[in-house]
Protein backbone atom coordinates (compact mmCIF):
# COMPACT_ATOMS: atom_id res chain seq x y z
CA UNK A 1 -7.21 -38.45 171.98
CA UNK A 2 -3.79 -39.94 171.65
CA UNK A 3 -2.24 -37.70 174.10
CA UNK A 4 -5.24 -37.97 176.47
CA UNK A 5 -6.58 -41.38 178.11
CA UNK A 6 -9.14 -42.33 175.71
CA UNK A 7 -9.76 -42.38 172.39
CA UNK A 8 -8.19 -44.03 168.98
CA UNK A 9 -5.80 -42.78 166.73
CA UNK A 10 -6.38 -41.89 163.26
CA UNK A 11 -4.23 -43.06 161.17
CA UNK A 12 -0.66 -41.65 159.56
CA UNK A 13 -2.19 -40.16 156.98
CA UNK A 14 -4.52 -37.02 156.82
CA UNK A 15 -8.18 -37.59 156.49
CA UNK A 16 -9.16 -34.20 155.01
CA UNK A 17 -12.55 -34.08 154.88
CA UNK A 18 -14.55 -30.58 152.94
CA UNK A 19 -18.15 -30.78 153.60
CA UNK A 20 -20.08 -27.83 151.77
CA UNK A 21 -23.68 -28.19 152.96
CA UNK A 22 -26.74 -29.35 151.36
CA UNK A 23 -27.99 -26.41 149.28
CA UNK A 24 -25.33 -24.04 149.36
CA UNK A 25 -23.37 -24.29 146.47
CA UNK A 26 -19.74 -25.87 146.38
CA UNK A 27 -18.27 -22.63 147.80
CA UNK A 28 -14.98 -23.51 150.22
CA UNK A 29 -15.10 -19.95 152.00
CA UNK A 30 -12.41 -18.34 153.59
CA UNK A 31 -11.58 -15.55 155.90
CA UNK A 32 -14.49 -13.20 154.35
CA UNK A 33 -16.69 -15.31 153.98
CA UNK A 34 -19.54 -15.24 156.42
CA UNK A 35 -21.94 -18.09 155.51
CA UNK A 36 -19.03 -20.65 155.75
CA UNK A 37 -17.64 -22.13 159.02
CA UNK A 38 -14.24 -23.60 159.19
CA UNK A 39 -13.65 -26.72 162.02
CA UNK A 40 -10.54 -28.30 162.09
CA UNK A 41 -11.04 -31.60 164.24
CA UNK A 42 -9.17 -34.67 165.10
CA UNK A 43 -10.19 -37.94 164.49
CA UNK A 44 -11.62 -40.33 166.73
CA UNK A 45 -11.13 -43.68 164.31
CA UNK A 46 -8.58 -46.04 163.39
CA UNK A 47 -10.04 -47.03 160.35
CA UNK A 48 -12.14 -45.80 157.22
CA UNK A 49 -15.24 -47.84 158.83
CA UNK A 50 -14.89 -45.92 162.06
CA UNK A 51 -13.50 -42.26 160.90
CA UNK A 52 -15.47 -39.43 161.92
CA UNK A 53 -16.32 -38.85 158.36
CA UNK A 54 -19.67 -40.37 158.86
CA UNK A 55 -20.61 -38.02 161.68
CA UNK A 56 -19.45 -34.78 159.98
CA UNK A 57 -21.41 -35.49 157.32
CA UNK A 58 -24.54 -35.90 159.52
CA UNK A 59 -23.59 -32.81 160.98
CA UNK A 60 -23.23 -30.92 157.77
CA UNK A 61 -26.15 -32.09 156.44
CA UNK A 62 -28.68 -31.55 159.27
CA UNK A 63 -27.00 -28.21 160.30
CA UNK A 64 -27.70 -26.75 156.47
CA UNK A 65 -31.57 -27.95 156.52
CA UNK A 66 -31.99 -25.92 159.52
CA UNK A 67 -30.29 -22.70 158.71
CA UNK A 68 -30.63 -22.46 154.69
CA UNK A 69 -27.57 -20.09 152.99
CA UNK A 70 -24.86 -21.41 155.79
CA UNK A 71 -21.37 -24.33 155.08
CA UNK A 72 -19.97 -25.95 156.71
CA UNK A 73 -15.85 -27.03 155.97
CA UNK A 74 -14.82 -29.55 158.31
CA UNK A 75 -10.28 -30.95 158.16
CA UNK A 76 -9.92 -34.12 159.78
CA UNK A 77 -6.39 -34.73 161.54
CA UNK A 78 -4.40 -37.32 163.54
CA UNK A 79 -4.29 -37.10 166.96
CA UNK A 80 -0.36 -36.85 166.81
CA UNK A 81 -0.85 -33.92 164.50
CA UNK A 82 -3.46 -31.39 165.17
CA UNK A 83 -2.00 -29.41 168.30
CA UNK A 84 1.07 -28.95 166.16
CA UNK A 85 -1.23 -27.68 162.28
CA UNK A 86 -3.61 -26.03 164.82
CA UNK A 87 -0.96 -23.86 166.36
CA UNK A 88 0.52 -22.90 162.98
CA UNK A 89 -2.51 -22.08 161.20
CA UNK A 90 -2.87 -19.38 164.10
CA UNK A 91 0.36 -18.53 163.99
CA UNK A 92 -0.02 -18.09 160.66
CA UNK A 93 -3.41 -15.59 160.82
CA UNK A 94 -5.51 -18.46 159.17
CA UNK A 95 -7.13 -19.54 162.53
CA UNK A 96 -10.02 -22.37 161.72
CA UNK A 97 -13.37 -20.66 163.18
CA UNK A 98 -13.52 -23.33 165.08
CA UNK A 99 -11.39 -26.90 166.43
CA UNK A 100 -11.69 -29.77 168.40
CA UNK A 101 -8.59 -31.33 169.98
CA UNK A 102 -6.62 -31.89 173.88
CA UNK A 103 -5.71 -28.46 174.69
CA UNK A 104 -7.61 -24.71 174.54
CA UNK A 105 -5.31 -22.90 177.29
CA UNK A 106 -2.64 -21.74 175.38
CA UNK A 107 -4.74 -20.03 172.70
CA UNK A 108 -6.80 -19.07 176.27
CA UNK A 109 -3.95 -17.20 177.28
CA UNK A 110 -3.12 -15.42 174.15
CA UNK A 111 -6.49 -14.27 173.88
CA UNK A 112 -7.71 -16.21 170.51
CA UNK A 113 -10.87 -17.65 172.04
CA UNK A 114 -14.50 -16.60 172.70
CA UNK A 115 -15.81 -17.59 175.96
CA UNK A 116 -18.47 -19.60 176.20
CA UNK A 117 -20.42 -16.54 177.20
CA UNK A 118 -19.98 -15.00 174.25
CA UNK A 119 -21.48 -17.78 171.92
CA UNK A 120 -23.89 -20.35 174.25
CA UNK A 121 -27.22 -19.07 176.28
CA UNK A 122 -27.22 -19.49 179.42
CA UNK A 123 -28.21 -22.84 180.25
CA UNK A 124 -26.83 -24.48 177.88
CA UNK A 125 -23.18 -23.24 179.27
CA UNK A 126 -24.34 -24.69 182.66
CA UNK A 127 -25.39 -27.75 181.41
CA UNK A 128 -21.63 -28.91 181.01
CA UNK A 129 -20.73 -31.35 183.84
CA UNK A 130 -19.14 -29.74 186.93
CA UNK A 131 -15.83 -31.23 186.82
CA UNK A 132 -15.71 -30.48 182.59
CA UNK A 133 -16.31 -27.18 182.77
CA UNK A 134 -13.84 -26.48 185.87
CA UNK A 135 -11.20 -27.64 183.83
CA UNK A 136 -12.08 -26.06 180.65
CA UNK A 137 -12.07 -22.85 182.23
CA UNK A 138 -9.22 -20.13 182.88
CA UNK A 139 -10.13 -17.82 186.24
CA UNK A 140 -13.99 -17.94 186.00
CA UNK A 141 -14.39 -17.97 182.29
CA UNK A 142 -15.56 -20.74 180.27
CA UNK A 143 -13.05 -20.65 176.68
CA UNK A 144 -12.94 -24.40 176.63
CA UNK A 145 -15.98 -26.44 175.87
CA UNK A 146 -16.27 -30.04 177.00
CA UNK A 147 -17.19 -32.53 174.26
CA UNK A 148 -16.50 -35.70 175.17
CA UNK A 149 -14.93 -37.37 178.03
CA UNK A 150 -14.22 -40.61 179.70
CA UNK A 151 -12.50 -41.44 183.16
CA UNK A 152 -10.75 -44.69 184.49
CA UNK A 153 -12.11 -47.47 186.47
CA UNK A 154 -9.49 -50.56 187.32
CA UNK A 155 -10.44 -53.26 184.97
CA UNK A 156 -9.23 -56.79 185.74
CA UNK A 157 -9.75 -60.11 183.97
CA UNK A 158 -12.14 -62.59 185.60
CA UNK A 159 -11.02 -65.88 183.99
CA UNK A 160 -7.32 -65.02 185.85
CA UNK A 161 -8.84 -64.35 189.09
CA UNK A 162 -11.17 -67.04 188.76
CA UNK A 163 -8.05 -69.31 188.76
CA UNK A 164 -6.26 -67.23 190.95
CA UNK A 165 -8.39 -67.69 193.54
CA UNK A 166 -9.36 -64.09 194.05
CA UNK A 167 -13.34 -63.37 194.96
CA UNK A 168 -13.59 -60.35 197.00
CA UNK A 169 -13.58 -56.66 195.54
CA UNK A 170 -10.30 -55.25 195.89
CA UNK A 171 -10.94 -51.65 197.70
CA UNK A 172 -7.37 -50.95 199.42
CA UNK A 173 -3.36 -51.22 197.54
CA UNK A 174 -2.99 -53.91 200.27
CA UNK A 175 -5.89 -55.95 198.62
CA UNK A 176 -4.62 -55.26 195.44
CA UNK A 177 -0.75 -56.64 196.06
CA UNK A 178 -2.42 -59.86 197.67
CA UNK A 179 -4.17 -60.34 194.14
CA UNK A 180 -1.58 -59.72 192.30
CA UNK A 181 0.79 -61.97 193.93
CA UNK A 182 -2.05 -64.77 194.00
CA UNK A 183 -2.26 -64.26 189.61
CA UNK A 184 1.82 -64.60 189.79
CA UNK A 185 1.94 -67.83 191.05
CA UNK A 186 -0.55 -68.72 188.75
CA UNK A 187 1.35 -67.87 186.67
CA UNK A 188 -0.34 -64.86 185.11
CA UNK A 189 2.04 -63.05 182.77
CA UNK A 190 1.35 -59.28 184.32
CA UNK A 191 -0.54 -59.67 187.14
CA UNK A 192 -0.86 -56.18 187.65
CA UNK A 193 0.24 -53.99 184.46
CA UNK A 194 1.32 -50.43 185.23
CA UNK A 195 2.57 -48.60 182.34
CA UNK A 196 4.73 -45.70 183.17
CA UNK A 197 5.72 -45.38 179.55
CA UNK A 198 5.50 -41.97 177.66
CA UNK A 199 3.36 -42.97 175.66
CA UNK A 200 0.63 -42.01 179.11
CA UNK A 201 2.72 -42.02 182.05
CA UNK A 202 1.15 -38.91 183.14
CA UNK A 203 -2.11 -40.70 183.18
CA UNK A 204 -1.33 -43.89 185.06
CA UNK A 205 0.83 -41.77 187.63
CA UNK A 206 -1.93 -39.54 188.27
CA UNK A 207 -4.21 -42.66 189.10
CA UNK A 208 -1.88 -43.78 191.49
CA UNK A 209 -1.58 -40.21 193.05
CA UNK A 210 -4.94 -39.35 193.88
CA UNK A 211 -5.67 -42.83 194.92
CA UNK A 212 -3.10 -41.74 197.86
CA UNK A 213 -5.04 -38.20 198.68
CA UNK A 214 -2.05 -36.40 196.50
CA UNK A 215 -1.71 -35.18 192.68
CA UNK A 216 -0.34 -32.53 190.29
CA UNK A 217 -1.95 -29.62 192.21
CA UNK A 218 -2.52 -28.30 195.55
CA UNK A 219 -5.59 -26.96 196.83
CA UNK A 220 -4.06 -23.65 195.44
CA UNK A 221 -3.52 -24.57 192.29
CA UNK A 222 -0.11 -25.09 192.35
CA UNK A 223 2.31 -27.90 191.50
CA UNK A 224 2.86 -30.09 194.02
CA UNK A 225 4.32 -32.72 191.68
CA UNK A 226 7.21 -33.49 194.84
CA UNK A 227 4.60 -33.85 197.46
CA UNK A 228 4.80 -36.08 200.91
CA UNK A 229 2.16 -38.19 199.10
CA UNK A 230 3.77 -38.76 195.83
CA UNK A 231 6.55 -39.99 197.29
CA UNK A 232 5.07 -42.40 199.57
CA UNK A 233 2.90 -43.88 196.34
CA UNK A 234 5.93 -44.17 194.48
CA UNK A 235 7.76 -45.74 197.46
CA UNK A 236 4.67 -48.09 197.51
CA UNK A 237 4.70 -48.76 194.47
CA UNK A 238 8.24 -49.76 193.77
CA UNK A 239 8.51 -51.79 197.16
CA UNK A 240 5.67 -53.90 197.43
CA UNK A 241 4.69 -54.08 193.11
CA UNK A 242 7.60 -53.58 190.95
CA UNK A 243 10.61 -55.37 193.21
CA UNK A 244 8.67 -58.47 193.32
CA UNK A 245 7.80 -58.61 190.01
CA UNK A 246 4.22 -58.31 190.33
CA UNK A 247 4.07 -55.77 186.68
CA UNK A 248 5.04 -58.62 184.34
CA UNK A 249 8.33 -58.74 182.45
CA UNK A 250 8.21 -55.13 181.47
CA UNK A 251 9.70 -52.16 183.33
CA UNK A 252 7.10 -49.81 184.10
CA UNK A 253 9.25 -47.00 182.32
CA UNK A 254 9.01 -48.97 178.99
CA UNK A 255 5.67 -50.55 179.02
CA UNK A 256 3.46 -47.81 176.90
CA UNK A 257 -0.35 -47.51 177.39
CA UNK A 258 -1.04 -49.33 174.01
CA UNK A 259 1.25 -51.95 174.80
CA UNK A 260 -0.35 -52.36 178.22
CA UNK A 261 -3.90 -52.78 176.82
CA UNK A 262 -2.77 -54.99 173.96
CA UNK A 263 -1.63 -57.34 176.51
CA UNK A 264 -4.57 -56.75 178.26
CA UNK A 265 -6.58 -58.00 174.99
CA UNK A 266 -4.76 -61.41 174.71
CA UNK A 267 -5.43 -62.75 178.27
CA UNK A 268 -2.10 -61.82 179.31
CA UNK A 269 -2.79 -59.13 182.59
CA UNK A 270 -4.60 -59.60 185.55
CA UNK A 271 -5.65 -56.19 186.39
CA UNK A 272 -4.79 -52.31 184.94
CA UNK A 273 -6.09 -49.21 185.06
CA UNK A 274 -8.75 -48.93 181.81
CA UNK A 275 -11.82 -46.41 180.05
CA UNK A 276 -14.68 -47.65 178.27
CA UNK A 277 -13.44 -47.96 174.64
CA UNK A 278 -10.83 -50.82 176.38
CA UNK A 279 -13.92 -52.56 178.34
CA UNK A 280 -16.26 -52.90 174.74
CA UNK A 281 -13.47 -54.64 172.71
CA UNK A 282 -12.99 -57.49 175.87
CA UNK A 283 -16.22 -58.42 175.62
CA UNK A 284 -16.40 -58.45 171.80
CA UNK A 285 -13.42 -60.66 172.36
CA UNK A 286 -14.90 -62.84 174.39
CA UNK A 287 -13.04 -61.77 177.55
CA UNK A 288 -14.21 -61.83 180.85
CA UNK A 289 -13.84 -58.53 181.61
CA UNK A 290 -15.20 -56.66 184.91
CA UNK A 291 -14.70 -53.28 186.40
CA UNK A 292 -14.16 -51.82 189.97
CA UNK A 293 -13.46 -48.04 191.43
CA UNK A 294 -9.75 -47.64 191.89
CA UNK A 295 -8.52 -48.59 194.98
CA UNK A 296 -7.09 -46.39 197.39
CA UNK A 297 -4.31 -46.64 200.00
CA UNK A 298 -4.72 -48.07 203.25
CA UNK A 299 -3.80 -44.74 204.91
CA UNK A 300 -7.12 -43.58 203.17
CA UNK A 301 -10.04 -43.18 205.64
CA UNK A 302 -13.05 -45.93 205.77
CA UNK A 303 -15.87 -45.01 203.56
CA UNK A 304 -13.00 -41.54 201.75
CA UNK A 305 -13.30 -41.69 198.24
CA UNK A 306 -10.75 -39.90 196.15
CA UNK A 307 -11.24 -38.89 192.66
CA UNK A 308 -10.14 -40.61 189.75
CA UNK A 309 -9.06 -39.59 186.59
CA UNK A 310 -10.89 -37.97 184.48
CA UNK A 311 -10.71 -36.77 180.55
CA UNK A 312 -11.79 -34.44 178.11
CA UNK A 313 -11.33 -32.83 174.63
CA UNK A 314 -12.07 -29.10 173.87
CA UNK A 315 -14.42 -27.39 171.46
CA UNK A 316 -12.83 -23.97 170.97
CA UNK A 317 -13.88 -20.73 168.75
CA UNK A 318 -11.56 -18.34 167.73
CA UNK A 319 -12.30 -14.68 167.28
CA UNK A 320 -9.65 -14.22 164.04
CA UNK A 321 -12.65 -14.18 161.56
CA UNK A 322 -15.37 -12.71 163.68
CA UNK A 323 -17.89 -14.80 163.20
CA UNK A 324 -19.08 -15.38 166.50
CA UNK A 325 -23.25 -15.34 165.80
CA UNK A 326 -23.02 -18.22 163.34
CA UNK A 327 -20.52 -20.37 165.40
CA UNK A 328 -22.98 -19.96 168.08
CA UNK A 329 -25.65 -20.94 166.07
CA UNK A 330 -23.48 -24.03 164.86
CA UNK A 331 -22.10 -25.24 168.98
CA UNK A 332 -25.98 -24.75 169.60
CA UNK A 333 -26.90 -27.20 167.40
CA UNK A 334 -23.76 -29.17 167.65
CA UNK A 335 -24.45 -29.84 171.94
CA UNK A 336 -27.98 -31.22 171.25
CA UNK A 337 -28.26 -34.17 173.40
CA UNK A 338 -28.86 -36.66 170.13
CA UNK A 339 -25.72 -34.76 168.08
CA UNK A 340 -23.34 -35.06 171.57
CA UNK A 341 -24.38 -38.73 172.55
CA UNK A 342 -24.58 -40.17 168.98
CA UNK A 343 -21.08 -39.20 168.64
CA UNK A 344 -20.05 -40.63 172.08
CA UNK A 345 -21.88 -43.46 171.62
CA UNK A 346 -19.30 -44.15 168.46
CA UNK A 347 -16.19 -44.31 170.35
CA UNK A 348 -17.60 -45.26 173.69
CA UNK A 349 -16.90 -42.00 175.17
CA UNK A 350 -19.54 -40.35 177.79
CA UNK A 351 -21.04 -37.09 176.59
CA UNK A 352 -20.18 -33.97 178.64
CA UNK A 353 -23.32 -32.67 179.54
CA UNK A 354 -25.77 -33.14 182.08
CA UNK A 355 -28.50 -33.72 180.26
CA UNK A 356 -27.28 -35.98 177.25
CA UNK A 357 -25.73 -37.89 180.06
CA UNK A 358 -29.20 -38.77 181.69
CA UNK A 359 -31.51 -38.91 178.41
CA UNK A 360 -29.12 -41.50 177.06
CA UNK A 361 -30.22 -39.45 173.48
CA UNK A 362 -29.13 -41.73 170.94
CA UNK A 363 -27.57 -44.38 172.87
CA UNK A 364 -24.57 -42.54 173.55
CA UNK A 365 -24.88 -44.55 177.07
CA UNK A 366 -25.52 -47.86 178.18
CA UNK A 367 -25.33 -49.80 181.45
CA UNK A 368 -21.79 -50.83 181.00
CA UNK A 369 -20.68 -46.93 181.34
CA UNK A 370 -23.28 -45.91 184.28
CA UNK A 371 -19.99 -46.61 186.45
CA UNK A 372 -17.20 -44.43 184.43
CA UNK A 373 -19.95 -41.65 184.18
CA UNK A 374 -20.38 -42.00 188.32
CA UNK A 375 -16.83 -41.72 188.73
CA UNK A 376 -16.76 -39.04 185.83
CA UNK A 377 -19.07 -36.87 187.98
CA UNK A 378 -15.86 -36.51 190.62
CA UNK A 379 -13.35 -37.08 188.60
CA UNK A 380 -9.97 -34.44 188.32
CA UNK A 381 -8.68 -33.38 185.55
CA UNK A 382 -5.20 -32.28 184.42
CA UNK A 383 -4.77 -28.92 185.24
CA UNK A 384 -5.55 -28.42 181.19
CA UNK A 385 -6.55 -24.98 181.91
CA UNK A 386 -2.90 -23.93 182.82
CA UNK A 387 -0.83 -22.81 179.52
CA UNK A 388 2.56 -24.41 180.42
CA UNK A 389 0.51 -28.03 181.56
CA UNK A 390 1.78 -29.77 178.15
CA UNK A 391 5.28 -29.11 178.50
CA UNK A 392 4.75 -29.98 182.41
CA UNK A 393 2.99 -33.31 181.51
CA UNK A 394 5.39 -33.76 178.91
CA UNK A 395 8.29 -34.03 181.68
CA UNK A 396 6.04 -36.56 183.53
CA UNK A 397 5.86 -38.44 181.06
CA UNK A 398 9.25 -39.10 179.96
CA UNK A 399 10.92 -39.12 183.40
CA UNK A 400 8.80 -40.85 185.57
CA UNK A 401 8.57 -44.24 185.19
CA UNK A 402 12.83 -43.69 186.14
CA UNK A 403 11.38 -43.69 189.52
CA UNK A 404 10.70 -47.48 189.74
CA UNK A 405 14.02 -48.55 188.64
CA UNK A 406 16.34 -50.71 190.79
CA UNK A 407 18.32 -47.96 193.19
CA UNK A 408 17.11 -45.10 192.88
CA UNK A 409 14.64 -43.35 195.57
CA UNK A 410 11.46 -42.16 193.78
CA UNK A 411 12.09 -38.92 196.07
CA UNK A 412 14.68 -37.97 194.32
CA UNK A 413 12.90 -38.47 190.57
CA UNK A 414 9.82 -36.65 192.01
CA UNK A 415 11.93 -33.64 192.95
CA UNK A 416 14.02 -33.40 189.91
CA UNK A 417 10.51 -33.48 187.66
CA UNK A 418 9.46 -30.41 189.78
CA UNK A 419 12.62 -28.71 189.38
CA UNK A 420 12.23 -29.30 185.84
CA UNK A 421 9.08 -27.78 185.48
CA UNK A 422 10.29 -25.02 187.64
CA UNK A 423 13.75 -24.07 185.68
CA UNK A 424 11.33 -23.78 182.69
CA UNK A 425 8.92 -21.54 184.26
CA UNK A 426 6.29 -23.63 184.20
CA UNK A 427 4.99 -23.76 187.95
CA UNK A 428 1.47 -22.11 188.61
């Protein structure tokens, strides 16, 4: 999920994995081969040791044992390439049978995908966590099958907090500001790391907007990029965090998520919004880190908890090769609790189904992930079911950081982002 909130990117090289299943011969299969399923999947690992190849090897072997005569062919691609490559395959009339990646709605809009109803049993379709199923649906039809997911919480460095004398939980924006000020006074380089660079600015922006009752879309599902709540949010951030120098030496528009995380792992960041894999990595490096719910605006009523950001990756099944029955068999196998939890556990992500999250089969959920799962159950996802979201999100990523630059009113930038989306015909 390079473009997403979580997950590691693969290296520059394309990692191809051709997996002929046991006892099925050496045929690579093709569009006319009804016994072979072809899956193009994103590579979640960033080294050979963490490559997803081991998982798919295991799935291939076990699936073959249960379905004699069928073959599986898996191709792993880096996150940076997979969206483009799958789109190229579809346009060339060579769609894979399945793809696991970060976007699905453009293919659904083209009528290229099987629906979940055509592939899964009623109980299996109903097993997806509700926020994920909603985001995977166009209208009332589920096309993007959520595979693994994550949510965001506020991380803080316990040692730096102790040094700054911050001992009480941070529940509101004003409390976050006070903690950041105390951290700065103790020389912390990044009291609050605010990554609004083009890598994942849309994630950080949405976290803040939701915590003030805003977001990217209104209750009717229409884009509301320059809503009053969103304008208030960025004016508050600029006045209370950026101008007092509480976000560190790098301007937010130039700070990418990966750089902010790296600084956190160096012990240079007091607070930032993070996801499960960062928590595990920080603990592995000996950093004393804790996570808490995202602080909310002081204008939010007592006891109200706006949603935080949730993200998922999507399994989709293409109609082109007519292998609905075979695909359904494989997906029934893949989405078994033990398999889904195995994959999630490898990358410190969250399984997408109610049963896998509940049973913790295969160790996919441990105690440190419980808070993230709680947040995910009530999370709000990006409007990925809009085929225009890729363009809208790119506009946000490349422009939202400018709202915090000196001499700029955030309102003008937010209105410009909204107008660019409208001009491109991208409003919902």
